[in-house]
PDB file of C-alpha atoms and ligand atoms in Angstrom:
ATOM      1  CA  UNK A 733      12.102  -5.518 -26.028  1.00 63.00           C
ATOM      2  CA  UNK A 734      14.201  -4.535 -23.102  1.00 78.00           C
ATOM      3  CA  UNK A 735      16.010  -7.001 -21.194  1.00 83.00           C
ATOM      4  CA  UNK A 736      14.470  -8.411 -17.448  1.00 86.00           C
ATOM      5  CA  UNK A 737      16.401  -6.678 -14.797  1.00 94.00           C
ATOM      6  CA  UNK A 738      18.641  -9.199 -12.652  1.00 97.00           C
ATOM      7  CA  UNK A 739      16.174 -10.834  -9.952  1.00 98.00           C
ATOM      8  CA  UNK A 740      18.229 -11.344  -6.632  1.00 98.00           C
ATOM      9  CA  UNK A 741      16.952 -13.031  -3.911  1.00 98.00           C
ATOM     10  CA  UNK A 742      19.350 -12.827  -0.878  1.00 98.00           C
ATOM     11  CA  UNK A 743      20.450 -10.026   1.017  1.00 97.00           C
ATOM     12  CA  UNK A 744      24.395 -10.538   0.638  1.00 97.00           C
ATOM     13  CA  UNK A 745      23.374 -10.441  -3.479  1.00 98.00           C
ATOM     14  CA  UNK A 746      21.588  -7.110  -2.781  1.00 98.00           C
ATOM     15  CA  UNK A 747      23.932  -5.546  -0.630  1.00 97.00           C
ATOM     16  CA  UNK A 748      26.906  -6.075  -3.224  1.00 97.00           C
ATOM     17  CA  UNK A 749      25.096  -5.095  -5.689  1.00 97.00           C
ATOM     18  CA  UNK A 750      23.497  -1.447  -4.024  1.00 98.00           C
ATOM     19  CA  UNK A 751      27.391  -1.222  -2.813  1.00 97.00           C
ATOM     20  CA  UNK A 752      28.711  -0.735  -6.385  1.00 96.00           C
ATOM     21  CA  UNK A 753      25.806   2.057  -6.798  1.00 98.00           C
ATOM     22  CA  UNK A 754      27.362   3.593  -3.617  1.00 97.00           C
ATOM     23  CA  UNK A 755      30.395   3.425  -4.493  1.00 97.00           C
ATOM     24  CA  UNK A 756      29.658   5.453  -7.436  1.00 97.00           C
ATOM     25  CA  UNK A 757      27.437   8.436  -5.264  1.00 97.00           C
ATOM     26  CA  UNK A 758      24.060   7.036  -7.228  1.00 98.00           C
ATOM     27  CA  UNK A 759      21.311   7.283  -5.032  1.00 98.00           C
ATOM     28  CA  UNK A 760      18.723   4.665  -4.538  1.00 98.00           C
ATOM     29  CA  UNK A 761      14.674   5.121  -5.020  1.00 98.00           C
ATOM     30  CA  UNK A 762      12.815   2.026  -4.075  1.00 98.00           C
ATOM     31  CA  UNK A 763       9.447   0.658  -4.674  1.00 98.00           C
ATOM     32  CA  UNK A 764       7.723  -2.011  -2.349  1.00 98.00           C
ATOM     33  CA  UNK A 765       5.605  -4.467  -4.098  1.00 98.00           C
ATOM     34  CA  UNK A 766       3.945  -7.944  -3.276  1.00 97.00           C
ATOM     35  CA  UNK A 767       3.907  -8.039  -7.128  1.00 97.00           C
ATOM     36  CA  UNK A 768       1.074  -9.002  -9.266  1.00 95.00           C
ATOM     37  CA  UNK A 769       2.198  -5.319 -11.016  1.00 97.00           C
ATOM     38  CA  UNK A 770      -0.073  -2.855 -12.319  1.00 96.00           C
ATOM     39  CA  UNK A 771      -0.202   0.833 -13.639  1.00 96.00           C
ATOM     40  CA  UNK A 772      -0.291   1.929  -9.941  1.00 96.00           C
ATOM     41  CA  UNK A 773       2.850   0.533  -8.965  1.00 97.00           C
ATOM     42  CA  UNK A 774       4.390   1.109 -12.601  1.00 98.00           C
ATOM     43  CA  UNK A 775       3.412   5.109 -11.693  1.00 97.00           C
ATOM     44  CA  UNK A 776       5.491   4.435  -8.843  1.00 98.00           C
ATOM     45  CA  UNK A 777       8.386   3.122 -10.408  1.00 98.00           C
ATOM     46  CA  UNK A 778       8.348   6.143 -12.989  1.00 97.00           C
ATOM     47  CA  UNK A 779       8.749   8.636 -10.019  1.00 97.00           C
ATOM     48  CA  UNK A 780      11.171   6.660  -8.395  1.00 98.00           C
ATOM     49  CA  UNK A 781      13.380   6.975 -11.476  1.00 97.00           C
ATOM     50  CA  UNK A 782      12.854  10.533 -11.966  1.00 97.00           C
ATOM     51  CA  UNK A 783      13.803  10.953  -8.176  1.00 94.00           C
ATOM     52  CA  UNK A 784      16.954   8.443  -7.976  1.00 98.00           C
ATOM     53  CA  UNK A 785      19.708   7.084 -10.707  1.00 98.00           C
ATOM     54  CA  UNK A 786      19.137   3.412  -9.230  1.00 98.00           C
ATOM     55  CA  UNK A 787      15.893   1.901  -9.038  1.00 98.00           C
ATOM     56  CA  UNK A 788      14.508  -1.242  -7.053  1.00 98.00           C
ATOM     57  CA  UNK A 789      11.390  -2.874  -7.079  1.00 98.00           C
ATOM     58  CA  UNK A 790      10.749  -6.112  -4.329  1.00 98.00           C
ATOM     59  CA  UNK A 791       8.316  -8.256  -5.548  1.00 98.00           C
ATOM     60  CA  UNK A 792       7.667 -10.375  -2.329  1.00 98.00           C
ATOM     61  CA  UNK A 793       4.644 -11.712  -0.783  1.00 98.00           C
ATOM     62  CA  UNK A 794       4.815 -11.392   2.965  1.00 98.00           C
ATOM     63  CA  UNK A 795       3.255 -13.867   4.636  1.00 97.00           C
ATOM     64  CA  UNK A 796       2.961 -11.689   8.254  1.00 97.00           C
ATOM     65  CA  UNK A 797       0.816  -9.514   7.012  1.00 97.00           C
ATOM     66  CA  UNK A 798      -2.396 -11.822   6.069  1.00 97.00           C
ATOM     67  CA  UNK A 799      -4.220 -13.168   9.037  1.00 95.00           C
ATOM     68  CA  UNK A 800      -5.595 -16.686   9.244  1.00 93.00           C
ATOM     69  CA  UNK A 801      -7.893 -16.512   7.080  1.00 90.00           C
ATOM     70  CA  UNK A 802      -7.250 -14.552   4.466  1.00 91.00           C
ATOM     71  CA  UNK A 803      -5.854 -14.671   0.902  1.00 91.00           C
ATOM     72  CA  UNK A 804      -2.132 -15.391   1.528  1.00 96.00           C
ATOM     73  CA  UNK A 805      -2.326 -18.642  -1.032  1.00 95.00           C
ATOM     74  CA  UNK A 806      -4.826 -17.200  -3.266  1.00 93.00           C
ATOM     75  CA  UNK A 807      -3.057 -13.974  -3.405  1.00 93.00           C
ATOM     76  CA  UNK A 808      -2.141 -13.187  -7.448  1.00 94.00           C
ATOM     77  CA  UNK A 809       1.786 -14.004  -7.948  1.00 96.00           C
ATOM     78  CA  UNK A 810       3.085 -13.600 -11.789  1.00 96.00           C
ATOM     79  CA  UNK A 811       6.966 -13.060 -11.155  1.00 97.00           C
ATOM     80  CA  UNK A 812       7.393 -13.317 -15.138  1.00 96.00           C
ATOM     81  CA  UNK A 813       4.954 -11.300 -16.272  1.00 97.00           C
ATOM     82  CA  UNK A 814       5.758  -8.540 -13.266  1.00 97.00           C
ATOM     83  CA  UNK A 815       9.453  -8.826 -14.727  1.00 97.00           C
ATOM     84  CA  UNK A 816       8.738  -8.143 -18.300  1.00 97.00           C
ATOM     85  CA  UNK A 817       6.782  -5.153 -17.354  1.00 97.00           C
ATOM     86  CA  UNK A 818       9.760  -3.787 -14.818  1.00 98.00           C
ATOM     87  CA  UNK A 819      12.166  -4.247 -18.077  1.00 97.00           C
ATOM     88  CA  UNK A 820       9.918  -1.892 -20.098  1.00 97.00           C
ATOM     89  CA  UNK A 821       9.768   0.694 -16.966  1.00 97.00           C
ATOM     90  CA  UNK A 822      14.172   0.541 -16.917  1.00 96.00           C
ATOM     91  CA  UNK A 823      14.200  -0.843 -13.433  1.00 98.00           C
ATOM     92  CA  UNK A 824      17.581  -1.789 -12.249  1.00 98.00           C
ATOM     93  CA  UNK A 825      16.897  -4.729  -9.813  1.00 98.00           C
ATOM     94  CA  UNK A 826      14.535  -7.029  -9.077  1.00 98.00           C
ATOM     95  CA  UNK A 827      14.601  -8.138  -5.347  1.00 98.00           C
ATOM     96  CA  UNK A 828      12.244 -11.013  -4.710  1.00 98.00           C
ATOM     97  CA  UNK A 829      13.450 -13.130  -1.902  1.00 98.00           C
ATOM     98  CA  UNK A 830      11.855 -16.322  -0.626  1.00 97.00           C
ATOM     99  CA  UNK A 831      10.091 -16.485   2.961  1.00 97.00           C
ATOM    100  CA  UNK A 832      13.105 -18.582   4.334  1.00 97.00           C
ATOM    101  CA  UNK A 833      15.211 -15.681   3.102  1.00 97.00           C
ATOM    102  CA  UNK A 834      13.327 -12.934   4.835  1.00 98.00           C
ATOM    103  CA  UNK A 835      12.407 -14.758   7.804  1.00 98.00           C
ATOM    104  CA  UNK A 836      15.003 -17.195   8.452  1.00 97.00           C
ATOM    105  CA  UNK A 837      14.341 -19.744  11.141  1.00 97.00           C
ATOM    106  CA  UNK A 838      14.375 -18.070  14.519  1.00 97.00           C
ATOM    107  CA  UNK A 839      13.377 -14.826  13.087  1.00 97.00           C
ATOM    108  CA  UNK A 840      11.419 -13.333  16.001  1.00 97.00           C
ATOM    109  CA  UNK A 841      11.051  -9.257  15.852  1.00 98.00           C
ATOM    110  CA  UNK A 842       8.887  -7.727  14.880  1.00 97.00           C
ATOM    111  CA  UNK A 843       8.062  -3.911  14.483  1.00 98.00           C
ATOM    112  CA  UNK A 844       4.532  -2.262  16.415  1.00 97.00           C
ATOM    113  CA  UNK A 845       3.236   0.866  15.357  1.00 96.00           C
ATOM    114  CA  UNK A 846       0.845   0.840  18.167  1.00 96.00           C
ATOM    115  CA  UNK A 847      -3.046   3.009  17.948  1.00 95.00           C
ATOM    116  CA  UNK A 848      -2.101   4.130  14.416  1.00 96.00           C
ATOM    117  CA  UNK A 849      -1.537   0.514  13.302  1.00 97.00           C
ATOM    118  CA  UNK A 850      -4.905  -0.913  15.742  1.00 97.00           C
ATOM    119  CA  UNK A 851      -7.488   1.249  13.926  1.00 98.00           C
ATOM    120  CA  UNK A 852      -9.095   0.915  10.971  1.00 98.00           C
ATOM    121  CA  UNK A 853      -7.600  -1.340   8.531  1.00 98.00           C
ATOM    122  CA  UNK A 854      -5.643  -2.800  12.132  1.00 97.00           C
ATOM    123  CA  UNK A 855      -9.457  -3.233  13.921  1.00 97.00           C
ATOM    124  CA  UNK A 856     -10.493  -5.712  10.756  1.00 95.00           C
ATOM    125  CA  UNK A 857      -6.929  -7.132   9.945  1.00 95.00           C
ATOM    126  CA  UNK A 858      -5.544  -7.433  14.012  1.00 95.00           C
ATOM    127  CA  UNK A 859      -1.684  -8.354  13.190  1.00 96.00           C
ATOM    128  CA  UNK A 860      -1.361  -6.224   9.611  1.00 97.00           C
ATOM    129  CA  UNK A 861       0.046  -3.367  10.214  1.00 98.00           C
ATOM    130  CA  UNK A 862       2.680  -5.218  12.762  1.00 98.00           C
ATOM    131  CA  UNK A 863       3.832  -7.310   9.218  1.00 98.00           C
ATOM    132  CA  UNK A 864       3.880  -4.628   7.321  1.00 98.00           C
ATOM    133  CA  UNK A 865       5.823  -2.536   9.636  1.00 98.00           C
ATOM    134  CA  UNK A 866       7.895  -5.066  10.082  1.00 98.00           C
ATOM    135  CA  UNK A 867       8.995  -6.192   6.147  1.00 98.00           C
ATOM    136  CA  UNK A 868       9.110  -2.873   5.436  1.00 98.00           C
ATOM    137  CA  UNK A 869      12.032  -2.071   7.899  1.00 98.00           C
ATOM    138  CA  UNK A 870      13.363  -5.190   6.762  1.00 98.00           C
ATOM    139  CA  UNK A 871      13.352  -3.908   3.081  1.00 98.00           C
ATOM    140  CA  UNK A 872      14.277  -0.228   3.671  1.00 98.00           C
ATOM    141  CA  UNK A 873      17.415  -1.569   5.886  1.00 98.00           C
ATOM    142  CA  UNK A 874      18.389  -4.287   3.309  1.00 98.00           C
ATOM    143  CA  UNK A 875      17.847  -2.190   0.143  1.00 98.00           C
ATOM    144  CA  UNK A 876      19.810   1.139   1.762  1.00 98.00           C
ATOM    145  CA  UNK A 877      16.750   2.907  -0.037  1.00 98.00           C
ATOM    146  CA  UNK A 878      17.584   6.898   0.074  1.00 98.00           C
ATOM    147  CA  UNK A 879      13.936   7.557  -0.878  1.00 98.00           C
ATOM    148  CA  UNK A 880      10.652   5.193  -1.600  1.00 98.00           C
ATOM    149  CA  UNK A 881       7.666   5.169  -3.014  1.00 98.00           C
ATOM    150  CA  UNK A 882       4.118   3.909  -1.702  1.00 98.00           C
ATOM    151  CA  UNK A 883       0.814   4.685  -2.797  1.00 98.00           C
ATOM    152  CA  UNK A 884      -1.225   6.704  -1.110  1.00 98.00           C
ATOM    153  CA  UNK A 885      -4.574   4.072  -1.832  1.00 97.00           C
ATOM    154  CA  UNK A 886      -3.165   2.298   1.111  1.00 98.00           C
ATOM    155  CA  UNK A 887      -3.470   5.636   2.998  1.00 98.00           C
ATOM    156  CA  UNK A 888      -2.842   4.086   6.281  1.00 98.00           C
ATOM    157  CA  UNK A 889      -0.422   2.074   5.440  1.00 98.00           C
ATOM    158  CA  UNK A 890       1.600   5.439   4.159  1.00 98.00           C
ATOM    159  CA  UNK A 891       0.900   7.256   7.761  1.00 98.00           C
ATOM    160  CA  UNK A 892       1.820   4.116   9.521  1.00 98.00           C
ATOM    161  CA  UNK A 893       5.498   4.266   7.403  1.00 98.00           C
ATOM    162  CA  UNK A 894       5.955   7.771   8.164  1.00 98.00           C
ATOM    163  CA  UNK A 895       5.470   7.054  11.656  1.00 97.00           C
ATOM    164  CA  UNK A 896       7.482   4.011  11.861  1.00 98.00           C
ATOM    165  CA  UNK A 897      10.315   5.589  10.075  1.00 98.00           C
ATOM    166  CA  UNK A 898      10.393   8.909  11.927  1.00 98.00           C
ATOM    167  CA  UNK A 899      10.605   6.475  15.308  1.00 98.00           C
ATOM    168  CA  UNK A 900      13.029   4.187  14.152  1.00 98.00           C
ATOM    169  CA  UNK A 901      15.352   7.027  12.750  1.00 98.00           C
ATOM    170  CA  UNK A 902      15.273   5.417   9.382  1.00 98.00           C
ATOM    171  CA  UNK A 903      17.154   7.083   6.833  1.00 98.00           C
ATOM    172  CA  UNK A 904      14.755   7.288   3.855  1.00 98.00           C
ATOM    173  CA  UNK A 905      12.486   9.423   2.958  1.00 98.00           C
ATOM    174  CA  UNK A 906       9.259   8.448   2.288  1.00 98.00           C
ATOM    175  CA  UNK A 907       7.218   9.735  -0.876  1.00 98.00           C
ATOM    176  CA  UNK A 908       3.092   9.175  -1.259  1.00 98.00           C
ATOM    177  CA  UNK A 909       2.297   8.909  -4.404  1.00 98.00           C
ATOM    178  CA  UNK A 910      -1.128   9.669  -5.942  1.00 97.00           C
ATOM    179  CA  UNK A 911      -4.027   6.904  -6.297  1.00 98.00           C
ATOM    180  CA  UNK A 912      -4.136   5.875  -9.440  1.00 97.00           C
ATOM    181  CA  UNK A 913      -7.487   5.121 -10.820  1.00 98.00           C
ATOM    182  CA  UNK A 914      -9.611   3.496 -13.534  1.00 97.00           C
ATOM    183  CA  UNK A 915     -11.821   5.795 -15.506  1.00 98.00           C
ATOM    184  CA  UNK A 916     -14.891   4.984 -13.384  1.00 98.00           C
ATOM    185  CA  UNK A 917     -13.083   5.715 -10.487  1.00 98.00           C
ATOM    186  CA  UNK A 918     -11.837   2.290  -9.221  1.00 98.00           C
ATOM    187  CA  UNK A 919      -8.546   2.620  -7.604  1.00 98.00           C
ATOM    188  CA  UNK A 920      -6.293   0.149  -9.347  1.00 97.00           C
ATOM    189  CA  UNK A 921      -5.404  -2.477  -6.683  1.00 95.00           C
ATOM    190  CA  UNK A 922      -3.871  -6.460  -7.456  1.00 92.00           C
ATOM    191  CA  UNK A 923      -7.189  -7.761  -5.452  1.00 92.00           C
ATOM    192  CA  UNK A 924      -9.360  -6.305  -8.241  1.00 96.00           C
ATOM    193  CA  UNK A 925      -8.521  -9.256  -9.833  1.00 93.00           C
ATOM    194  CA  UNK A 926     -10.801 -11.346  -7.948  1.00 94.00           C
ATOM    195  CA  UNK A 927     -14.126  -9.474  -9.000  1.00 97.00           C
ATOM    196  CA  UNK A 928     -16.680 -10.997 -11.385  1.00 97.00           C
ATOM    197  CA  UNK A 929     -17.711  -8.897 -14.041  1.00 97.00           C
ATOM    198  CA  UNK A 930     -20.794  -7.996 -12.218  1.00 97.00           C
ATOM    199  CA  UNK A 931     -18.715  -7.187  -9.216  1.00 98.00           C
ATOM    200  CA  UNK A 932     -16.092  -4.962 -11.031  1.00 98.00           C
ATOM    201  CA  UNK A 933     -19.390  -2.804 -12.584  1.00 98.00           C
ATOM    202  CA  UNK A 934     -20.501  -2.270  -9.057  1.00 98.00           C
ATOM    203  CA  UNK A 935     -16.725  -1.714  -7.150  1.00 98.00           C
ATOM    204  CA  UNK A 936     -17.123   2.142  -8.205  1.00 98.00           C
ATOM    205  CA  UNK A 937     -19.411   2.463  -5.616  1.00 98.00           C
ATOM    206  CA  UNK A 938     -16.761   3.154  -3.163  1.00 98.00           C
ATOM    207  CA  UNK A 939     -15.095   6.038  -4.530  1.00 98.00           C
ATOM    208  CA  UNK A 940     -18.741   7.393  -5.281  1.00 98.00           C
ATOM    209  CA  UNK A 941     -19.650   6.912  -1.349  1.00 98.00           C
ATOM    210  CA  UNK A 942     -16.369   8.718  -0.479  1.00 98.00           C
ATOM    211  CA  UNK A 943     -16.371  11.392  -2.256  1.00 98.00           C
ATOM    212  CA  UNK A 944     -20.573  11.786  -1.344  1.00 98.00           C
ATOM    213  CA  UNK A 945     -19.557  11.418   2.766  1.00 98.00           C
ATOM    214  CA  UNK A 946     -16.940  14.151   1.507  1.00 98.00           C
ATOM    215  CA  UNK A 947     -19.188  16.213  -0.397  1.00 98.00           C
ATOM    216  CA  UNK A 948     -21.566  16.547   2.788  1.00 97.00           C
ATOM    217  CA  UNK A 949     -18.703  16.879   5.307  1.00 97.00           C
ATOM    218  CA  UNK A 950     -16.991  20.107   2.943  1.00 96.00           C
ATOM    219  CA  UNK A 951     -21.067  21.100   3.263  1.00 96.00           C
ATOM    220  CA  UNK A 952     -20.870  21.553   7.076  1.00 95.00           C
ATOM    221  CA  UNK A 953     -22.295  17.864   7.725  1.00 96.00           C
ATOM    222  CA  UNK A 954     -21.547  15.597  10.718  1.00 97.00           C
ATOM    223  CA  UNK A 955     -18.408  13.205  10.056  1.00 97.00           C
ATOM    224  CA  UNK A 956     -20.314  10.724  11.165  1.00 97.00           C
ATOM    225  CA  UNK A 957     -23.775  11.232   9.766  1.00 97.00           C
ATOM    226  CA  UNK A 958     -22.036  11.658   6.525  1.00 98.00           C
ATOM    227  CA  UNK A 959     -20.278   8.100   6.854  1.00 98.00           C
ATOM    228  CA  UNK A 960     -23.370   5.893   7.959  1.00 98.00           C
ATOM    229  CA  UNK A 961     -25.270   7.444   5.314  1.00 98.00           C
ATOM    230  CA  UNK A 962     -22.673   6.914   2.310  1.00 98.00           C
ATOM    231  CA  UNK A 963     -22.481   3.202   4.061  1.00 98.00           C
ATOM    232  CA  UNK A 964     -26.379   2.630   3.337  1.00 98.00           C
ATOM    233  CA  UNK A 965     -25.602   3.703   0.099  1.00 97.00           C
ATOM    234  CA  UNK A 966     -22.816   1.545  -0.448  1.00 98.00           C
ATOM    235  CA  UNK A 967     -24.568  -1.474   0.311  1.00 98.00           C
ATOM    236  CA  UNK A 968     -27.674  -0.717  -1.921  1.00 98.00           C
ATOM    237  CA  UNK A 969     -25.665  -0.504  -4.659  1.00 98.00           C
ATOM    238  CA  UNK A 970     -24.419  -3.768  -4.233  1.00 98.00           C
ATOM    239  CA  UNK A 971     -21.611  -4.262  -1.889  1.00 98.00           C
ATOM    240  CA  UNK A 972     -22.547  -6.889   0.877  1.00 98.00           C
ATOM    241  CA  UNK A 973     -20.471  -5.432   3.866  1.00 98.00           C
ATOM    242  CA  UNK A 974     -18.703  -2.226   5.325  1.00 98.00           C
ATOM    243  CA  UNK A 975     -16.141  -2.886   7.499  1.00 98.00           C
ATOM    244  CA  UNK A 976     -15.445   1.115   7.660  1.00 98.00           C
ATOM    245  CA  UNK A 977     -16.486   4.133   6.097  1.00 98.00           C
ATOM    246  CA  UNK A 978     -14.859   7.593   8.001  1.00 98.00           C
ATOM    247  CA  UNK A 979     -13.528  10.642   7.975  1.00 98.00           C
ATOM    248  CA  UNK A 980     -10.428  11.066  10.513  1.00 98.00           C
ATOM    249  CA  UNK A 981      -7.767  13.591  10.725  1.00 97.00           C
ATOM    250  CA  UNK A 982      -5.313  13.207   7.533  1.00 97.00           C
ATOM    251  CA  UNK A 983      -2.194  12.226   9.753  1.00 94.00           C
ATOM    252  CA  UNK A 984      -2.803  10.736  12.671  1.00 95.00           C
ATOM    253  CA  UNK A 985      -6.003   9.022  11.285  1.00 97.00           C
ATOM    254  CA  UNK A 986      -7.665  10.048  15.022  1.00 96.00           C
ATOM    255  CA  UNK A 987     -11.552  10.312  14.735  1.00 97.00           C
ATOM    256  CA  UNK A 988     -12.651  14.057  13.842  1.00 96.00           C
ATOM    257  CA  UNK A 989     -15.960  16.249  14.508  1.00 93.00           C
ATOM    258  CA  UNK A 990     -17.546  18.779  12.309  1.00 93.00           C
ATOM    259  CA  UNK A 991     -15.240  21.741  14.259  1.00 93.00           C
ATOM    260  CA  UNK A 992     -12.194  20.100  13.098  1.00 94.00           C
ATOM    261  CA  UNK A 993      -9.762  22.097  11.562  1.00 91.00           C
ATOM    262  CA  UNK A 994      -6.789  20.192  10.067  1.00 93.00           C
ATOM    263  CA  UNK A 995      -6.614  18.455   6.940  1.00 97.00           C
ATOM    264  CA  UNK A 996      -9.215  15.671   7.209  1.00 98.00           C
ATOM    265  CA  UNK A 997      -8.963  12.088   5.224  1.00 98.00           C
ATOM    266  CA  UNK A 998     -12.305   9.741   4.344  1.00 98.00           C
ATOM    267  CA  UNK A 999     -11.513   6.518   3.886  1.00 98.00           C
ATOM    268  CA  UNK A1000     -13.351   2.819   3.227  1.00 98.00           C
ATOM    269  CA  UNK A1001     -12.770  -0.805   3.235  1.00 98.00           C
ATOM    270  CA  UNK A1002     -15.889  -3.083   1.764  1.00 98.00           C
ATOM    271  CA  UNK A1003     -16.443  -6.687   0.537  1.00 98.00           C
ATOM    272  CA  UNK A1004     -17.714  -7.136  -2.728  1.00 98.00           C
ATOM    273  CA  UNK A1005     -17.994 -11.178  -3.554  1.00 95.00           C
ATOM    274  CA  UNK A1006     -14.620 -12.894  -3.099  1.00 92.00           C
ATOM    275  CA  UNK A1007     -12.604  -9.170  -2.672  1.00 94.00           C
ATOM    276  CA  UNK A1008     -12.255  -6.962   0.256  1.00 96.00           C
ATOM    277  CA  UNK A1009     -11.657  -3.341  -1.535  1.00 97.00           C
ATOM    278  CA  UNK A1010     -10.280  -0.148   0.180  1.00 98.00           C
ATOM    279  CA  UNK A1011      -9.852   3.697  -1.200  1.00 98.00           C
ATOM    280  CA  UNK A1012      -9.697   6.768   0.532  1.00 98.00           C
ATOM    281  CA  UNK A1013      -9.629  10.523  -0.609  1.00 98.00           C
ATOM    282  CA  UNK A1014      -8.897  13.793   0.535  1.00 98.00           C
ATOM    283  CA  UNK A1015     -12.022  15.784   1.833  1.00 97.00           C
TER     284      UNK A1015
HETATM  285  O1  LIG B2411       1.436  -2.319  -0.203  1.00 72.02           O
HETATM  286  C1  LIG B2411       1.955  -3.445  -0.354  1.00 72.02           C
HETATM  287  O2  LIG B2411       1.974  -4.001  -1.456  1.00 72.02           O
HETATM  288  C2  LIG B2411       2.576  -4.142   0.852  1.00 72.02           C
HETATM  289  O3  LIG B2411       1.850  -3.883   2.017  1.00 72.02           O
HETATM  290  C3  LIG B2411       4.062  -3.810   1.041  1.00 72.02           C
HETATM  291  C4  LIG B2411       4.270  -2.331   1.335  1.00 72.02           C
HETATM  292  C5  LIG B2411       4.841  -4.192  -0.207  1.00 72.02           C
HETATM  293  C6  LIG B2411       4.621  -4.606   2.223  1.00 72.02           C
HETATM  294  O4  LIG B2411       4.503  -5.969   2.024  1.00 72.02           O
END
C-alpha cells in the first residue's frame, strides 16, 4: 500500500513546501476538489501527473459557494478515505485547510465573474459562481499551480475559470478534462451519493435528454424547441424538476438560434429526490 501524501493545512506549510519544488525547476499540476473523491477527479489527478512532476490535490469544502439552503452540512466529507485513494494515484500533497484558514476573520473579497457567472447554474444558485471564483483564485495563488485540472461536467464552472483567469492575469493554465461517466451514462459526480436506488436507475435520464435536444438541434431543430421537449421528457421519466435544459454557445454560454454557427454546448441541471444533478455535452 502506498503511503498517504502529507496533508497541510496552512498556506505558510504550502508555500515552503511548493518552494522546494521550485527551487528544483519541477512544475506544479493541481487538482481542485471539495473531496468526497471519485474516478472523475482520480482521471484528473492522472493527467495532472502526466502534465507536471509535482502534483496537488485540495480537498476543501467551501462554504461560499452553497447558498442558504443548500447542502453545505450534508455535503459528503471522507478526508481518510479521499487520502488513501490520493496515495494509490502518487499525489504529492494533500492541501485541505480549515474555513478559518481560508477565510480568516475579516476576509472580505471576493472575485465576480459577472453575466457568465449570473446564468444558468448562477440564475438557480445566485452567489455560486462568486465562491467559486473566489476559492479558486485563492487556491491557484496559494498553490503557485503552473497548470490545473477541472472537469468539464461542471462546464460552466470551466468557462467561468477561463474567464476569471484570463482577467485576472493568472498564471496557470487551465486544462478541461473529459466527463467521466458510468456505463449508463451518469456523469460521476460526489452528489450521486444522495440518490436512492430507484433514483440512481432513473438519473440517466439526463444524459439521454441531452444528447436527444442534441440529436434534434445537429437535425436542423430549434434550440429551444429541442430543450422544452427533452424537458417533458425528462420529467416523465421520473425527475420531479428542471431548473434548465439549453443549448448556448460553447464559450460564452450566450443563448443561440438554429443559424448559429460556433461550437454550441447543451447543458442541464434537474432534481431527482434529495439530489440536484447537472451534465452537459457537446452538440
Ligand atoms: O468543482 C468543485 O469541486 C468546486 O467547485 C471547486 C472547483 C473545488 C471549488 O470549490
Amino acid at each position: 500500500m502506498s503511503a498517504a501524501p502529507p496533508v497541510l493545512r496552512t498556506v505558510p506549510d504550502l508555500r515552503t513546501a511548493t518552494a522546494q519544488w521550485r527551487e528544483a525547476g519541477e512544475r506544479i499540476g493541481f487538482v481542485p476538489t471539495m473531496g468526497a473523491l471519485h474516478e472523475g477527479h482520480l482521471s484528473l489527478v492522472r493527467q495532472a501527473r502526466a502534465a507536471s512532476e509535482r502534483c496537488i490535490v485540495s480537498l476543501f469544502v467551501n462554504p461560499r459557494q452553497f447558498g442558504p439552503r443548500e447542502d453545505f452540512s450534508a455535503y459528503p466529507r471522507d478526508e481518510s478515505g479521499d487520502l488513501a485513494k490520493l496515495a494509490a494515484a502518487g499525489v504529492d500533497l494533500a492541501y485541505a485547510p480549515g474555513v478559518e484558514a481560508m477565510y480568516p476573520d475579516g476576509a472580505a473579497t471576493s472575485v465576480d465573474v459577472g453575466a457568465l457567472g449570473a446564468m444558468l447554474e448562477g440564475e438557480s444558485r445566485p452567489g455560486f459562481f462568486t465562491g467559486v471564483a473566489t476559492v479558486v483564485t485563492k487556491l491557484l495563488l496559494q498553490t503557485g499551480a503552473d497548470v490545473a485540472l477541472f472537469g468539464e461536467k461542471d462546464y460552466q464552472q470551466l468557462q467561468v475559470i477561463r474567464r476569471m483567469v484570463a482577467d485576472l492575469d493568472i498564471p496557470t493554465r487551465i486544462v478541461g478534462c473529459e466527463t467521466v461517466r458510468d456505463a449508463d451514462g451518469l456523469a460521476l459526480s460526489s452528489r450521486n451519493a444522495y440518490l436512492s436506488a430507484e433514483e440512481r436507475r432513473i438519473a440517466p435520464a439526463l444524459h439521454r435528454a441531452l444528447q436527444e435536444a442534441a440529436e434534434a438541434v445537429r437535425a436542423g431543430a430549434d434550440p429551444d424547441a429541442a430543450c422544452a421537449r427533452a424537458a417533458e421528457r425528462l420529467l416523465a421519466s421520473g425527475f420531479q424538476a428542471v431548473d434548465y435544459l439549453a443549448i448556448r454557445d460553447a464559450e460564452t454560454l450566450a443563448p443561440v438560434d438554429r443559424e448559429h454557427e460556433g461550437a454550441k454546448r447543451a447543458l442541464g441541471a434537474a432534481k431527482l429526490g434529495g439530489a440536484r444533478l447537472i451534465d452537459n455535452i457537446a452538440v
